[in-house]
Amino acid sequence: MIWLPTGRIVGSLLPRTPTCPSGLRSFNGVYSMKVVDNETWVMDQFSSCELKHKKRTERLQTVASNMLACPEASLPGQNTQWKDLKAAYRLFDRPEVTHAAVCQPHWEKTRATRPGRYLMISDTTDVDHYSHQATTGLGMLGDGKGRGMQLHSCLAYDCHNQKIVGQAGAMLFYRSKAPKNESRTQRLKRTREGCYWGEVVDQVGPPPEGSQWIHVFDRGADNFESFCHLAQSGCDWIVRAAQLHRNVLDHEGETKKLCDIVDDAQLLGSYELNLRSRPGVAARTAKINVSVATVTFVPPAHRSPYVKQCGVDEVSMRVVFVQEVDAPKGVTPIRWVLLTSLAVETFEDAWQVIEDYEHRWLIEEYHKVIKSGCSIEQHALRTADRLEALIGLISVIGIRLFELKLLGRTEYKTKANGRVPSSWTKCLAILRPNLKVQGLTVYEFFRELGKLGGFLGRKSDGEPGWQTIWRGYRKMQSLLDAMKLTGQIKDEIRG
Ligand SMILES: [Mn+2]
C-alpha cells in the first residue's frame, strides 16, 4: 500500500495541515477546559496535602497563591511581607514538607482519569543550581562542573480532549562523580539513571478501569529493566529505541540485531515529507517508509538486581521502523525506531504510534515552563532537601501555567465568556478601554492579554510568546488584587 498525503510541516515526521492559527503542533481540536481563578485552583491542588498540621497546609496554599501571582520571581519577590517570607522558609525547612508530600494530592487527582486514552509522557531534565554555591547536598551535572539535581517527571495527556491532565508522578535524583579507574561493574552499580523511567512507571501505577495509559519514552529509557516495569504495569508503551545493535529475537525466535530486523519487516506504506532547509542541509522531499515487525527482548548479560528478581524473562513487542529511503548523499536519513506494546497491523495503526510519539514536545515544553516560567533554578535555599519540596510546588504550579499557555493557543473558536473567570474579563475591559471584551474567543482573550504585556499584534508578529502573555497576566492580576481590596470584586472562591 502506498499512501501519499500532501502537506507540509517541519520538525515533525507527520505531514499534516495545522488548523490552529498558531500552528502549534498536534493541537487542532477543542481544548475543553474551564479556567478557574487562582484561589480556587490552589485550594483544589493543595488543600489536602498531608503535612502533619493544618496550619502548614494553609501556609503552603498561601505560598502557592503568592507564587502563582508572580511565578518568575524569587521567594522574597513573591512573599513581599517579611512575616510571609519567613513563614515560607520555615515551611520548606520542615521534614514533613517533602517533594512527594507537596505533590501527592495533585498526582492522585491526575491519576484518577476518566475512561479514555491517555499518553503518559516522561522525561528527565537537569535542574541547575550552580550559581548557589552555599546550597548543600546537591549532585553533579553535565561534565561535573554543574551542581544540581535531575527531575524526572511524567505528564498525563488526554488524547480525546487534547489537554494536559497534570503531572502523574515525578522523582528527583542526584548524579555522583565517577571515581578514578572505575570498573564496568562499579559503573553499572553507580549510574542507575536508566532505571528511573521504570521507577516512575511503578509510582504512576496501573490505570483505573476503562482508561488506557500509554507511556511515551525517549531513547533514555531503552533498557531491559524499563521494559520489565512496563510489562508488569498494566499500561501500554511507546519507547524510541536507542541501542539499534542490541540482540533481539525475531518472530521465528532467531537472534538478530535490532537494526537488521528492518530487512524482513513488513512494509505498511510510505509517505512524502517536505523538509525545510536547515543550516548546512538543503530543503528536500523525503520519502519515508513505514514498516513493522514483532521482536522479543531478552535480558542482557549484566542483569540488574531488579531484573534478576522481577520474574520477567522476555518481553515481546512490535517495532515500528520509520525510515527515509533514497536520501541524498551527505545527509543523515531520517530514522525512528519505535518499540511499542500496541497492536500495529495497518498503516493507520503505525501512523497512530508515530503521532503519539510526536507528543513528546509537551514534556519538553512543560520542563521549559517550570525552568524559565517559574525560574526553578533561581531559588536559593540552603539545603537540597528544602529545594526538593520547592521543586514539588513549582512542578504543580507549572501545570497551571502550562495549561493556560496551551489554552490561549487552541481555543480559537470558543467564547471566553464562561471559560475564563468573569473577573479576568472585567479587568481586561478596564485595562483596554477600546476593546470589546464581550465577543472575544479564548484565543483572542489571551492574545489581548499578550498585548498588555507588550505584544504588538501586527500581521507579521505571529503569536505572542509565553513571557509576553505572562507579563500581561501579571498586570491584570495586580488590578484584580486592587479591585478585591476596594471591594469591587468579591473573592471568586469556587466561582
Ligand atoms: Mn530525554
Coordinates of C-alpha atoms in Angstrom, one line a residue, residues 33-399:
M33 CA -11.1 23.4 29.9
K34 CA -12.8 25.9 32.2
V35 CA -10.3 28.2 33.8
V36 CA -11.0 28.7 37.4
D37 CA -9.5 31.6 39.3
N38 CA -6.2 31.2 41.1
E39 CA -7.6 30.8 44.6
T40 CA -9.9 28.0 43.7
W41 CA -7.2 26.3 41.8
V42 CA -4.7 26.5 44.7
M43 CA -7.3 25.1 47.0
D44 CA -8.1 22.2 44.7
Q45 CA -4.4 21.3 44.4
F46 CA -3.0 21.8 47.9
S47 CA -5.8 21.7 50.5
S48 CA -5.5 18.0 51.0
C49 CA -1.6 17.9 51.3
E50 CA -0.7 15.9 54.4
L51 CA 1.9 17.9 56.2
K52 CA 1.0 16.8 59.7
H53 CA -0.5 20.1 60.7
K54 CA -3.5 22.1 59.3
K55 CA -1.6 25.4 59.6
R56 CA 1.2 24.0 57.5
T57 CA -1.1 23.1 54.7
E58 CA -2.7 26.5 54.9
R59 CA 0.7 28.1 54.7
L60 CA 1.6 26.0 51.6
Q61 CA -1.6 27.4 50.0
T62 CA -0.5 30.9 50.7
V63 CA 3.0 30.3 49.3
A64 CA 1.4 28.7 46.3
S65 CA -1.0 31.6 45.7
N66 CA 1.8 34.1 46.0
M67 CA 3.9 32.1 43.6
L68 CA 1.1 31.9 41.1
A69 CA 0.6 35.7 41.2
C70 CA 4.2 36.2 40.0
P71 CA 5.7 32.8 39.2
E72 CA 9.0 34.1 37.8
A73 CA 10.1 35.9 40.9
S74 CA 12.2 34.6 43.8
L75 CA 10.6 33.7 47.1
P76 CA 11.3 37.2 48.5
G77 CA 9.8 38.6 45.4
Q78 CA 6.7 36.5 45.8
N79 CA 6.3 36.9 49.6
T80 CA 6.8 40.6 50.0
Q81 CA 5.9 40.7 53.6
W82 CA 8.7 39.8 56.0
K83 CA 6.5 37.5 58.0
D84 CA 5.3 35.7 54.9
L85 CA 8.8 35.2 53.7
K86 CA 10.0 33.8 57.0
A87 CA 7.0 31.5 57.2
A88 CA 7.8 30.3 53.6
Y89 CA 11.4 29.5 54.6
R90 CA 10.2 27.8 57.8
L91 CA 7.7 25.7 55.8
F92 CA 10.3 24.3 53.4
D93 CA 12.6 23.6 56.4
R94 CA 10.1 21.2 57.9
P95 CA 10.9 17.5 57.5
E96 CA 7.2 16.7 56.7
V97 CA 7.3 19.1 53.7
T98 CA 8.8 16.9 51.1
H99 CA 8.6 16.7 47.3
A100 CA 6.2 13.8 47.5
A101 CA 4.0 15.3 50.2
V102 CA 3.5 18.5 48.3
C103 CA 2.7 16.7 45.0
Q104 CA 0.7 13.7 46.3
P105 CA -2.8 15.2 46.0
H106 CA -2.1 16.6 42.6
W107 CA -0.7 13.2 41.4
E108 CA -3.7 11.4 42.8
K109 CA -6.1 13.8 41.0
T110 CA -4.2 13.3 37.8
R111 CA -4.2 9.5 38.0
A112 CA -8.0 9.4 38.5
T113 CA -8.5 9.6 34.8
R114 CA -11.9 9.2 33.2
P115 CA -12.4 6.3 30.7
G116 CA -10.4 7.1 27.6
R117 CA -6.9 7.1 26.0
Y118 CA -4.1 8.9 27.7
L119 CA -0.4 9.4 27.0
M120 CA 2.0 9.3 30.0
I121 CA 4.9 11.3 28.7
S122 CA 8.1 11.2 30.8
D123 CA 11.5 12.8 30.5
T124 CA 14.5 13.9 32.6
T125 CA 15.7 17.4 32.9
D126 CA 18.7 19.0 34.8
V127 CA 17.8 21.5 37.5
D128 CA 21.0 23.6 37.7
H129 CA 21.8 25.3 41.0
Y130 CA 25.3 26.1 40.0
S131 CA 25.0 29.8 41.0
H132 CA 24.1 28.9 44.6
Q133 CA 27.4 27.7 46.0
A134 CA 26.0 27.8 49.5
T135 CA 23.4 25.1 48.9
T136 CA 24.4 21.8 50.4
G137 CA 23.6 18.3 49.3
L138 CA 23.5 18.8 45.5
G139 CA 24.7 16.4 42.9
M140 CA 26.8 16.7 39.8
L141 CA 25.5 18.0 36.5
G142 CA 26.9 17.7 32.9
D143 CA 30.6 17.4 32.8
G144 CA 31.0 17.6 36.5
K145 CA 31.2 21.4 36.8
G146 CA 27.5 22.0 37.3
R147 CA 25.7 21.4 40.6
G148 CA 22.1 20.5 41.0
M149 CA 19.7 17.6 40.6
Q150 CA 17.7 15.7 37.9
L151 CA 14.0 15.9 37.8
H152 CA 12.3 13.0 36.1
S153 CA 8.6 13.7 35.6
C154 CA 5.6 12.1 33.9
L155 CA 3.0 14.3 32.3
A156 CA -0.5 12.8 31.6
Y157 CA -2.2 13.9 28.4
D158 CA -5.8 13.3 27.5
C159 CA -5.9 12.2 23.8
H160 CA -9.6 12.7 23.3
N161 CA -9.9 16.1 24.8
Q162 CA -6.4 17.1 23.7
K163 CA -5.4 18.5 27.0
I164 CA -2.9 18.2 29.8
V165 CA -4.3 16.3 32.8
G166 CA -1.4 17.0 35.1
Q167 CA 1.8 15.5 36.5
A168 CA 1.1 11.8 37.2
G169 CA 4.4 11.2 39.1
A170 CA 7.9 12.5 39.4
M171 CA 11.3 11.7 41.0
L172 CA 14.3 13.7 41.9
F173 CA 17.8 12.2 41.8
Y174 CA 21.4 13.1 42.2
R175 CA 24.2 12.1 39.9
S176 CA 27.5 11.3 41.7
K177 CA 31.0 11.8 40.3
A178 CA 32.8 8.7 38.8
P179 CA 35.7 7.6 40.9
K180 CA 39.0 7.2 39.1
N181 CA 39.7 3.8 37.5
E182 CA 36.1 2.7 37.9
S183 CA 35.3 -0.8 36.6
R184 CA 32.4 -1.7 34.4
T185 CA 30.5 -3.4 37.2
Q186 CA 31.1 -0.5 39.6
R187 CA 29.8 1.9 36.9
L188 CA 26.7 -0.1 36.3
K189 CA 26.1 -0.1 40.0
R190 CA 26.6 3.7 40.3
T191 CA 24.7 5.0 37.3
R192 CA 21.2 3.9 37.7
E193 CA 19.7 6.7 35.5
G194 CA 18.1 4.3 33.1
C195 CA 16.1 2.8 35.9
Y196 CA 14.3 5.9 37.0
W197 CA 12.0 5.5 34.0
G198 CA 10.8 2.2 35.4
E199 CA 10.6 3.5 38.9
V200 CA 8.3 6.3 37.8
V201 CA 6.2 3.7 35.9
D202 CA 5.7 1.9 39.2
Q203 CA 5.0 5.1 41.0
V204 CA 2.3 6.1 38.5
G205 CA 0.8 2.6 38.8
P206 CA -1.9 0.9 36.8
P207 CA -4.8 2.9 35.1
P208 CA -8.3 2.9 36.5
E209 CA -11.0 0.8 34.9
G210 CA -11.7 1.9 31.3
S211 CA -8.6 4.1 30.9
Q212 CA -5.8 3.2 28.6
W213 CA -2.4 4.7 29.6
I214 CA 0.4 4.7 27.1
H215 CA 3.9 5.5 28.5
V216 CA 5.8 7.5 25.9
F217 CA 9.6 7.4 26.5
D218 CA 12.6 8.7 24.5
R219 CA 15.8 6.9 23.9
G220 CA 17.0 7.3 27.5
A221 CA 14.5 4.6 28.6
D222 CA 15.6 1.9 26.1
N223 CA 16.9 -0.8 28.5
F224 CA 15.6 -4.2 29.5
E225 CA 14.7 -3.0 33.1
S226 CA 12.3 -0.3 31.8
F227 CA 10.5 -3.0 29.7
C228 CA 10.2 -5.3 32.7
H229 CA 8.5 -2.4 34.7
L230 CA 6.3 -1.6 31.7
A231 CA 5.3 -5.2 31.0
Q232 CA 4.1 -5.5 34.6
S233 CA 2.4 -2.1 34.8
G234 CA -0.9 -2.7 33.1
C235 CA -0.1 0.2 30.8
D236 CA 1.0 0.3 27.1
W237 CA 4.1 1.9 25.9
I238 CA 5.9 3.6 23.0
V239 CA 9.7 3.8 23.5
R240 CA 12.2 5.1 21.0
A241 CA 15.0 2.6 20.6
A242 CA 18.5 3.8 21.3
Q243 CA 20.5 0.6 21.0
L244 CA 19.9 -0.5 17.4
H245 CA 22.7 -3.0 17.6
R246 CA 21.4 -5.0 20.5
N247 CA 20.4 -8.6 20.0
V248 CA 16.7 -9.5 20.0
L249 CA 14.7 -12.5 18.8
D250 CA 12.8 -12.1 15.6
H251 CA 9.3 -13.7 15.1
E252 CA 10.9 -17.1 14.4
G253 CA 12.9 -16.9 17.6
E254 CA 16.2 -16.3 15.8
T255 CA 18.7 -14.0 17.4
K256 CA 19.3 -10.9 15.3
K257 CA 20.5 -7.3 15.7
L258 CA 17.5 -4.9 16.1
C259 CA 18.6 -2.8 13.1
D260 CA 18.7 -5.9 10.9
I261 CA 15.1 -6.8 11.6
V262 CA 14.1 -3.9 9.3
D263 CA 15.1 -6.0 6.3
D264 CA 12.4 -8.6 6.9
A265 CA 9.9 -6.1 8.4
Q266 CA 6.5 -5.8 6.7
L267 CA 6.2 -2.6 4.7
L268 CA 2.9 -0.9 5.6
G269 CA 3.2 2.1 3.4
S270 CA 5.2 5.2 2.7
Y271 CA 4.7 8.9 2.6
E272 CA 6.4 12.0 1.5
L273 CA 7.6 14.7 3.8
N274 CA 8.7 18.2 2.8
L275 CA 11.6 19.3 4.9
R276 CA 12.6 22.9 5.1
S277 CA 16.2 23.8 4.7
R278 CA 18.4 23.9 7.8
P279 CA 21.9 25.3 8.2
G280 CA 24.1 23.1 6.1
V281 CA 21.2 20.9 4.8
A282 CA 19.2 21.8 1.7
A283 CA 15.4 21.6 1.7
R284 CA 14.2 18.2 0.4
T285 CA 11.2 16.0 -0.1
A286 CA 11.9 12.9 2.0
K287 CA 10.4 9.6 1.0
I288 CA 9.6 7.7 4.2
N289 CA 8.8 4.0 4.5
V290 CA 6.9 2.7 7.5
S291 CA 7.3 -0.9 8.4
V292 CA 6.5 -3.2 11.3
A293 CA 7.9 -6.4 12.9
T294 CA 7.5 -8.4 16.1
V295 CA 10.5 -8.7 18.3
T296 CA 11.3 -10.3 21.7
F297 CA 13.7 -8.7 24.1
V298 CA 15.8 -10.9 26.3
P299 CA 17.7 -10.0 29.5
P300 CA 21.2 -8.6 28.9
A301 CA 24.3 -10.4 30.1
H302 CA 24.6 -8.0 33.0
R303 CA 21.3 -8.1 34.8
S304 CA 20.5 -5.5 37.4
P305 CA 19.2 -6.7 40.8
Y306 CA 15.7 -5.7 39.8
V307 CA 15.8 -7.7 36.6
K308 CA 17.1 -10.7 38.5
Q309 CA 14.2 -10.7 40.9
C310 CA 11.2 -9.3 38.9
G311 CA 10.4 -12.6 37.2
V312 CA 10.2 -11.3 33.6
D313 CA 12.3 -13.5 31.3
E314 CA 11.4 -11.8 28.0
V315 CA 9.2 -9.1 26.6
S316 CA 7.6 -9.2 23.2
M317 CA 6.5 -6.1 21.3
R318 CA 6.1 -4.5 17.9
V319 CA 8.8 -2.4 16.4
V320 CA 7.8 0.3 14.0
F321 CA 10.5 1.5 11.6
V322 CA 10.2 5.0 10.2
Q323 CA 12.9 5.2 7.7
E324 CA 13.8 7.6 4.9
V325 CA 14.8 5.9 1.7
D326 CA 16.9 7.2 -1.2
A327 CA 18.2 10.1 0.9
P328 CA 20.6 12.4 -1.0
K329 CA 24.3 11.9 -0.4
G330 CA 25.8 13.6 2.6
V331 CA 22.6 13.9 4.7
T332 CA 21.7 11.7 7.6
P333 CA 18.5 9.9 6.6
I334 CA 15.6 10.3 9.0
R335 CA 15.2 7.2 11.1
W336 CA 12.9 6.5 14.0
V337 CA 12.7 3.1 15.6
L338 CA 9.7 2.9 17.9
L339 CA 9.1 -0.1 20.3
T340 CA 5.5 -0.5 21.3
S341 CA 3.1 -2.8 23.1
L342 CA 0.3 -1.5 20.9
A343 CA -1.1 -3.7 18.1
V344 CA 0.2 -2.5 14.7
E345 CA -1.4 -4.2 11.8
T346 CA -2.1 -1.4 9.3
F347 CA -0.6 1.8 8.2
E348 CA -3.1 3.8 10.2
D349 CA -2.0 1.9 13.4
A350 CA 1.6 2.8 12.7
W351 CA 0.6 6.3 12.0
Q352 CA -1.1 6.5 15.4
V353 CA 2.1 5.3 17.1
I354 CA 4.2 7.9 15.3
E355 CA 1.6 10.6 16.1
D356 CA 1.6 9.6 19.8
Y357 CA 5.4 9.7 20.0
E358 CA 5.3 13.2 18.5
H359 CA 3.5 14.5 21.6
R360 CA 6.9 14.3 23.4
W361 CA 7.4 18.0 22.8
L362 CA 4.8 18.5 25.5
I363 CA 7.1 17.3 28.3
E364 CA 9.9 19.3 26.9
E365 CA 7.7 22.4 26.9
Y366 CA 6.5 21.7 30.4
H367 CA 10.1 21.5 31.7
K368 CA 10.7 24.8 29.9
V369 CA 7.8 26.3 31.7
I370 CA 8.9 25.3 35.1
K371 CA 12.5 26.3 34.4
S372 CA 12.0 29.6 32.7
G373 CA 8.4 30.4 33.6
C374 CA 8.9 29.6 37.3
S375 CA 12.6 30.3 37.5
I376 CA 13.2 27.0 39.2
E377 CA 16.9 27.5 39.0
Q378 CA 16.9 30.9 40.6
H379 CA 15.6 29.9 44.0
A380 CA 18.3 29.9 46.6
L381 CA 17.6 27.6 49.6
R382 CA 20.3 26.4 51.8
T383 CA 19.8 22.6 51.5
A384 CA 18.8 20.3 48.7
D385 CA 16.0 18.9 50.9
R386 CA 14.3 22.3 51.0
L387 CA 14.8 22.7 47.3
E388 CA 13.1 19.4 46.7
A389 CA 9.9 20.5 48.3
L390 CA 10.0 23.8 46.5
I391 CA 10.5 21.9 43.2
G392 CA 7.4 19.9 44.0
L393 CA 5.4 23.1 44.5
I394 CA 6.8 24.6 41.3
S395 CA 6.0 21.4 39.3
V396 CA 2.4 21.7 40.3
I397 CA 2.2 25.4 39.7
G398 CA 3.9 24.8 36.3
I399 CA 0.9 22.6 35.2

